[in-house]
Amino acid sequence: MKNLFKLVILVSLLLGCFSQVNASEQFIFQNTKLKGEDGKMVELYLGVPVEILKDMDKEAKVSIKGFIDGNNIYSTKEKELLIAKMDEGFKLNKKNSNQVELVGMVEKEYLTQNSAEVWEEHEEFFYEMCTQCHAAQVVNHHTMIEWEALFTPMKGFAKLDEEESAYLLRYLKSNASDGLIKTSH
Ligand code: HEC
């Protein structure tokens, strides 16, 4: 009994450690806005990883890194996935060349530690549409570029309209091997 008690304590301590390690990186749960210091806004897309700089009551101060082109921010310098759209004149921190950091406030209800949670509905739609003729493809076995090419004939096969195609392609690219959730493949 005493040992069991010790084990429970140990496990909860370990879990506590893990959640602390991950606590500084979270994900945008739904499309939302980031508010800069001067009140200028940035539109953020779902699944984007953010670093928590300061955790407040209802909001968090976060940092987002990406690559800039005009007012658009992409996840890579190849500009395959749009992750944010800035208001004209939003003040950002330049790193080097076109790499930038955006800092601002996000409402905490739009943040999650669990990236899988972000994509639950997309995943369901993917299984529904993309397993009619073959088994489900493993999304992170392909890169963003590969998905773009593979998806073109498949959206016809699955008879997706424009909106459904954009919705599904964002899921595939965000979860690709070089997408928003870095995997070791
Ligand atoms: C109407 C049937 C059908 C539907 C629906 C369908 N596929 Fe396919 N898919 C095929 C066939 C047939 C092939 C193999 C021939 C080819 O590559 O064109 C294939 C091949 C693929 C491949 C290539 C496998 C490889 O390694 O070359 C991928 C990836 C893929 N499908 C993804 C999808 C996705 C994502 C969807 C949902 C949007 C989808 N498919 C919906 C019929 C379908």
CSV table of C-alpha atoms and ligand atoms in Angstrom, one decimal:
chain,number,residue,atom,x,y,z
A,1,MET,CA,0.0,0.0,0.0
A,2,LYS,CA,2.8,2.3,1.0
A,3,ASN,CA,4.7,1.4,-2.2
A,4,LEU,CA,1.6,2.1,-4.3
A,5,PHE,CA,1.3,5.5,-2.7
A,6,LYS,CA,4.9,6.2,-3.5
A,7,LEU,CA,4.4,5.1,-7.1
A,8,VAL,CA,1.4,7.4,-7.5
A,9,ILE,CA,3.5,10.4,-6.2
A,10,LEU,CA,6.4,9.5,-8.4
A,11,VAL,CA,4.2,9.2,-11.5
A,12,SER,CA,2.4,12.5,-10.8
A,13,LEU,CA,5.8,14.2,-10.3
A,14,LEU,CA,7.0,12.9,-13.6
A,15,LEU,CA,3.9,14.0,-15.4
A,16,GLY,CA,4.2,17.4,-13.8
A,17,CYS,CA,7.8,17.6,-15.2
A,18,PHE,CA,6.6,16.8,-18.7
A,19,SER,CA,3.8,19.3,-18.7
A,20,GLN,CA,6.2,21.9,-17.6
A,21,VAL,CA,8.7,21.1,-20.3
A,22,ASN,CA,5.9,21.5,-22.9
A,23,ALA,CA,4.2,24.4,-21.3
A,24,SER,CA,6.1,27.0,-23.2
A,25,GLU,CA,5.1,25.7,-26.6
A,26,GLN,CA,1.4,25.7,-27.4
A,27,PHE,CA,-0.7,25.6,-30.6
A,28,ILE,CA,-3.4,27.9,-32.0
A,29,PHE,CA,-6.6,26.0,-31.6
A,30,GLN,CA,-8.7,27.9,-34.1
A,31,ASN,CA,-8.1,30.8,-36.4
A,32,THR,CA,-7.8,33.8,-34.2
A,33,LYS,CA,-6.1,37.2,-33.8
A,34,LEU,CA,-2.8,38.3,-32.2
A,35,LYS,CA,-2.8,41.8,-30.9
A,36,GLY,CA,0.4,43.9,-31.1
A,37,GLU,CA,1.4,46.5,-28.5
A,38,ASP,CA,0.2,49.3,-30.7
A,39,GLY,CA,-3.2,47.6,-31.2
A,40,LYS,CA,-2.4,46.4,-34.7
A,41,MET,CA,-3.7,42.9,-35.4
A,42,VAL,CA,-2.4,39.7,-37.0
A,43,GLU,CA,-4.7,37.0,-38.3
A,44,LEU,CA,-3.4,33.6,-37.0
A,45,TYR,CA,-4.3,30.2,-38.6
A,46,LEU,CA,-5.0,27.1,-36.7
A,47,GLY,CA,-2.2,24.7,-35.7
A,48,VAL,CA,0.5,27.4,-35.6
A,49,PRO,CA,3.0,26.7,-32.8
A,50,VAL,CA,3.5,29.6,-30.4
A,51,GLU,CA,6.0,30.2,-27.6
A,52,ILE,CA,4.4,31.5,-24.4
A,53,LEU,CA,6.4,34.4,-23.1
A,54,LYS,CA,4.1,35.5,-20.4
A,55,ASP,CA,1.0,33.7,-19.0
A,56,MET,CA,-1.7,36.0,-17.8
A,57,ASP,CA,-5.2,35.7,-16.6
A,58,LYS,CA,-7.2,35.4,-19.8
A,59,GLU,CA,-4.5,36.2,-22.3
A,60,ALA,CA,-1.0,35.1,-23.0
A,61,LYS,CA,1.9,37.0,-24.5
A,62,VAL,CA,3.3,34.8,-27.3
A,63,SER,CA,6.0,34.7,-29.9
A,64,ILE,CA,5.6,33.3,-33.4
A,65,LYS,CA,8.4,32.7,-35.9
A,66,GLY,CA,8.1,32.6,-39.6
A,67,PHE,CA,9.2,33.9,-43.0
A,68,ILE,CA,7.8,37.1,-44.4
A,69,ASP,CA,6.5,38.1,-47.8
A,70,GLY,CA,4.6,41.4,-47.9
A,71,ASN,CA,2.1,41.1,-45.1
A,72,ASN,CA,2.0,37.3,-45.2
A,73,ILE,CA,4.0,35.0,-42.8
A,74,TYR,CA,4.8,31.5,-43.9
A,75,SER,CA,6.1,28.5,-41.9
A,76,THR,CA,9.1,28.0,-44.2
A,77,LYS,CA,11.2,30.1,-46.5
A,78,GLU,CA,9.7,28.2,-49.5
A,79,LYS,CA,6.4,29.8,-48.5
A,80,GLU,CA,4.3,26.6,-48.8
A,81,LEU,CA,2.1,27.2,-45.8
A,82,LEU,CA,0.5,30.6,-44.8
A,83,ILE,CA,0.5,30.8,-41.0
A,84,ALA,CA,-0.4,34.5,-40.4
A,85,LYS,CA,-1.5,37.7,-42.1
A,86,MET,CA,-0.5,41.0,-40.7
A,87,ASP,CA,-2.3,44.3,-40.6
A,88,GLU,CA,-0.5,47.0,-42.6
A,89,GLY,CA,2.2,48.5,-40.3
A,90,PHE,CA,2.4,45.7,-37.7
A,91,LYS,CA,5.8,46.1,-36.0
A,92,LEU,CA,7.8,42.8,-36.0
A,93,ASN,CA,11.2,41.7,-35.0
A,94,LYS,CA,13.5,40.9,-37.9
A,95,LYS,CA,15.9,38.0,-37.4
A,96,ASN,CA,17.9,37.5,-40.5
A,97,SER,CA,17.0,38.1,-44.2
A,98,ASN,CA,13.2,37.2,-44.4
A,99,GLN,CA,13.0,35.4,-41.0
A,100,VAL,CA,10.8,37.3,-38.5
A,101,GLU,CA,9.3,37.1,-35.1
A,102,LEU,CA,5.8,38.4,-34.2
A,103,VAL,CA,5.0,39.2,-30.6
A,104,GLY,CA,1.6,39.9,-29.2
A,105,MET,CA,-1.4,38.9,-27.1
A,106,VAL,CA,-3.6,35.9,-27.8
A,107,GLU,CA,-6.7,34.9,-25.8
A,108,LYS,CA,-5.9,31.7,-23.9
A,109,GLU,CA,-9.1,30.0,-24.9
A,110,TYR,CA,-7.6,29.8,-28.4
A,111,LEU,CA,-4.5,28.0,-27.2
A,112,THR,CA,-3.9,24.3,-26.5
A,113,GLN,CA,-0.9,22.1,-25.5
A,114,ASN,CA,-2.2,19.2,-27.6
A,115,SER,CA,-1.7,19.7,-31.3
A,116,ALA,CA,-3.8,16.5,-32.1
A,117,GLU,CA,-6.8,18.3,-30.6
A,118,VAL,CA,-6.5,21.1,-33.1
A,119,TRP,CA,-6.9,18.7,-36.0
A,120,GLU,CA,-9.7,16.4,-34.7
A,121,GLU,CA,-12.4,17.5,-37.1
A,122,HIS,CA,-10.0,17.7,-40.1
A,123,GLU,CA,-8.8,14.2,-39.4
A,124,GLU,CA,-12.4,12.9,-39.3
A,125,PHE,CA,-13.1,14.5,-42.7
A,126,PHE,CA,-9.8,13.1,-44.1
A,127,TYR,CA,-10.8,9.6,-43.1
A,128,GLU,CA,-14.3,10.0,-44.5
A,129,MET,CA,-13.1,11.4,-47.8
A,130,CYS,CA,-9.8,9.6,-48.4
A,131,THR,CA,-10.4,6.0,-47.4
A,132,GLN,CA,-13.1,5.2,-49.9
A,133,CYS,CA,-10.7,3.6,-52.4
A,134,HIS,CA,-7.6,2.8,-50.4
A,135,ALA,CA,-6.3,2.7,-46.8
A,136,ALA,CA,-5.6,6.0,-45.1
A,137,GLN,CA,-2.2,7.5,-46.1
A,138,VAL,CA,0.1,8.4,-43.3
A,139,VAL,CA,0.1,12.2,-43.4
A,140,ASN,CA,3.6,12.8,-42.0
A,141,HIS,CA,5.2,10.4,-44.4
A,142,HIS,CA,5.0,13.1,-47.1
A,143,THR,CA,6.4,16.6,-47.3
A,144,MET,CA,4.2,19.7,-48.0
A,145,ILE,CA,5.4,19.8,-51.6
A,146,GLU,CA,4.6,16.1,-52.0
A,147,TRP,CA,1.1,16.6,-50.6
A,148,GLU,CA,0.4,19.4,-53.0
A,149,ALA,CA,1.2,17.2,-55.9
A,150,LEU,CA,-0.5,14.1,-54.6
A,151,PHE,CA,-3.6,16.0,-53.6
A,152,THR,CA,-4.4,17.4,-57.0
A,153,PRO,CA,-5.7,14.2,-58.6
A,154,MET,CA,-7.2,13.0,-55.3
A,155,LYS,CA,-9.4,16.0,-54.7
A,156,GLY,CA,-11.0,15.1,-58.0
A,157,PHE,CA,-11.4,11.5,-57.0
A,158,ALA,CA,-13.0,12.5,-53.7
A,159,LYS,CA,-15.2,15.1,-55.5
A,160,LEU,CA,-14.2,17.9,-53.1
A,161,ASP,CA,-15.3,21.5,-53.8
A,162,GLU,CA,-12.9,24.4,-53.4
A,163,GLU,CA,-13.6,25.0,-49.8
A,164,GLU,CA,-13.3,21.4,-48.8
A,165,SER,CA,-10.1,21.1,-50.8
A,166,ALA,CA,-8.5,24.1,-49.0
A,167,TYR,CA,-9.6,22.8,-45.7
A,168,LEU,CA,-8.1,19.3,-46.3
A,169,LEU,CA,-5.0,20.6,-47.9
A,170,ARG,CA,-4.3,22.8,-44.9
A,171,TYR,CA,-4.6,19.7,-42.7
A,172,LEU,CA,-2.3,17.6,-44.9
A,173,LYS,CA,0.4,20.3,-45.2
A,174,SER,CA,0.3,21.3,-41.5
A,175,ASN,CA,0.8,17.7,-40.5
A,176,ALA,CA,3.3,16.9,-43.2
A,177,SER,CA,6.9,15.8,-42.2
A,178,ASP,CA,8.1,19.4,-42.7
A,179,GLY,CA,4.8,21.0,-41.6
A,180,LEU,CA,3.9,22.7,-38.3
A,181,ILE,CA,4.5,19.7,-36.1
A,182,LYS,CA,8.1,18.6,-36.6
A,183,THR,CA,8.5,14.9,-36.6
A,184,SER,CA,11.6,12.7,-37.0
A,185,HIS,CA,10.7,11.1,-40.3
B,1,HEC,C1,-12.2,7.4,-56.0
B,1,HEC,C2,-11.1,6.7,-55.4
B,1,HEC,C3,-10.1,7.5,-54.6
B,1,HEC,C4,-10.4,8.4,-53.6
B,1,HEC,C5,-11.7,8.9,-53.1
B,1,HEC,C6,-9.1,8.9,-53.1
B,1,HEC,N1,-8.1,8.2,-53.8
B,1,HEC,FE1,-6.1,8.4,-53.4
B,1,HEC,N2,-5.7,7.0,-54.9
B,1,HEC,C7,-6.6,6.4,-55.6
B,1,HEC,C8,-6.0,5.5,-56.6
B,1,HEC,C9,-6.7,4.6,-57.7
B,1,HEC,C10,-4.6,5.7,-56.4
B,1,HEC,C11,-3.4,5.0,-57.1
B,1,HEC,C12,-3.2,5.5,-58.5
B,1,HEC,C13,-2.7,6.9,-58.6
B,1,HEC,O1,-1.7,7.1,-57.9
B,1,HEC,O2,-3.3,7.7,-59.2
B,1,HEC,C14,-4.4,6.6,-55.3
B,1,HEC,C15,-3.2,7.0,-54.7
B,1,HEC,C16,-3.1,7.9,-53.7
B,1,HEC,C17,-1.8,8.3,-53.2
B,1,HEC,C18,-0.5,8.0,-53.7
B,1,HEC,C19,0.1,6.8,-53.1
B,1,HEC,C20,1.6,6.7,-53.5
B,1,HEC,O3,2.4,6.5,-52.6
B,1,HEC,O4,1.8,7.0,-54.7
B,1,HEC,C21,-2.1,9.2,-52.2
B,1,HEC,C22,-1.1,9.9,-51.3
B,1,HEC,C23,-3.5,9.3,-52.1
B,1,HEC,N3,-4.1,8.5,-53.0
B,1,HEC,C24,-4.2,10.2,-51.2
B,1,HEC,C25,-5.6,10.4,-51.2
B,1,HEC,C26,-6.2,11.4,-50.4
B,1,HEC,C27,-5.5,12.4,-49.5
B,1,HEC,C28,-7.5,11.3,-50.7
B,1,HEC,C29,-8.7,12.2,-50.2
B,1,HEC,C30,-8.7,13.6,-50.6
B,1,HEC,C31,-7.7,10.2,-51.7
B,1,HEC,N4,-6.5,9.7,-51.9
B,1,HEC,C32,-8.9,9.8,-52.1
B,1,HEC,C33,-8.0,6.5,-55.5
B,1,HEC,C34,-8.7,7.3,-54.6
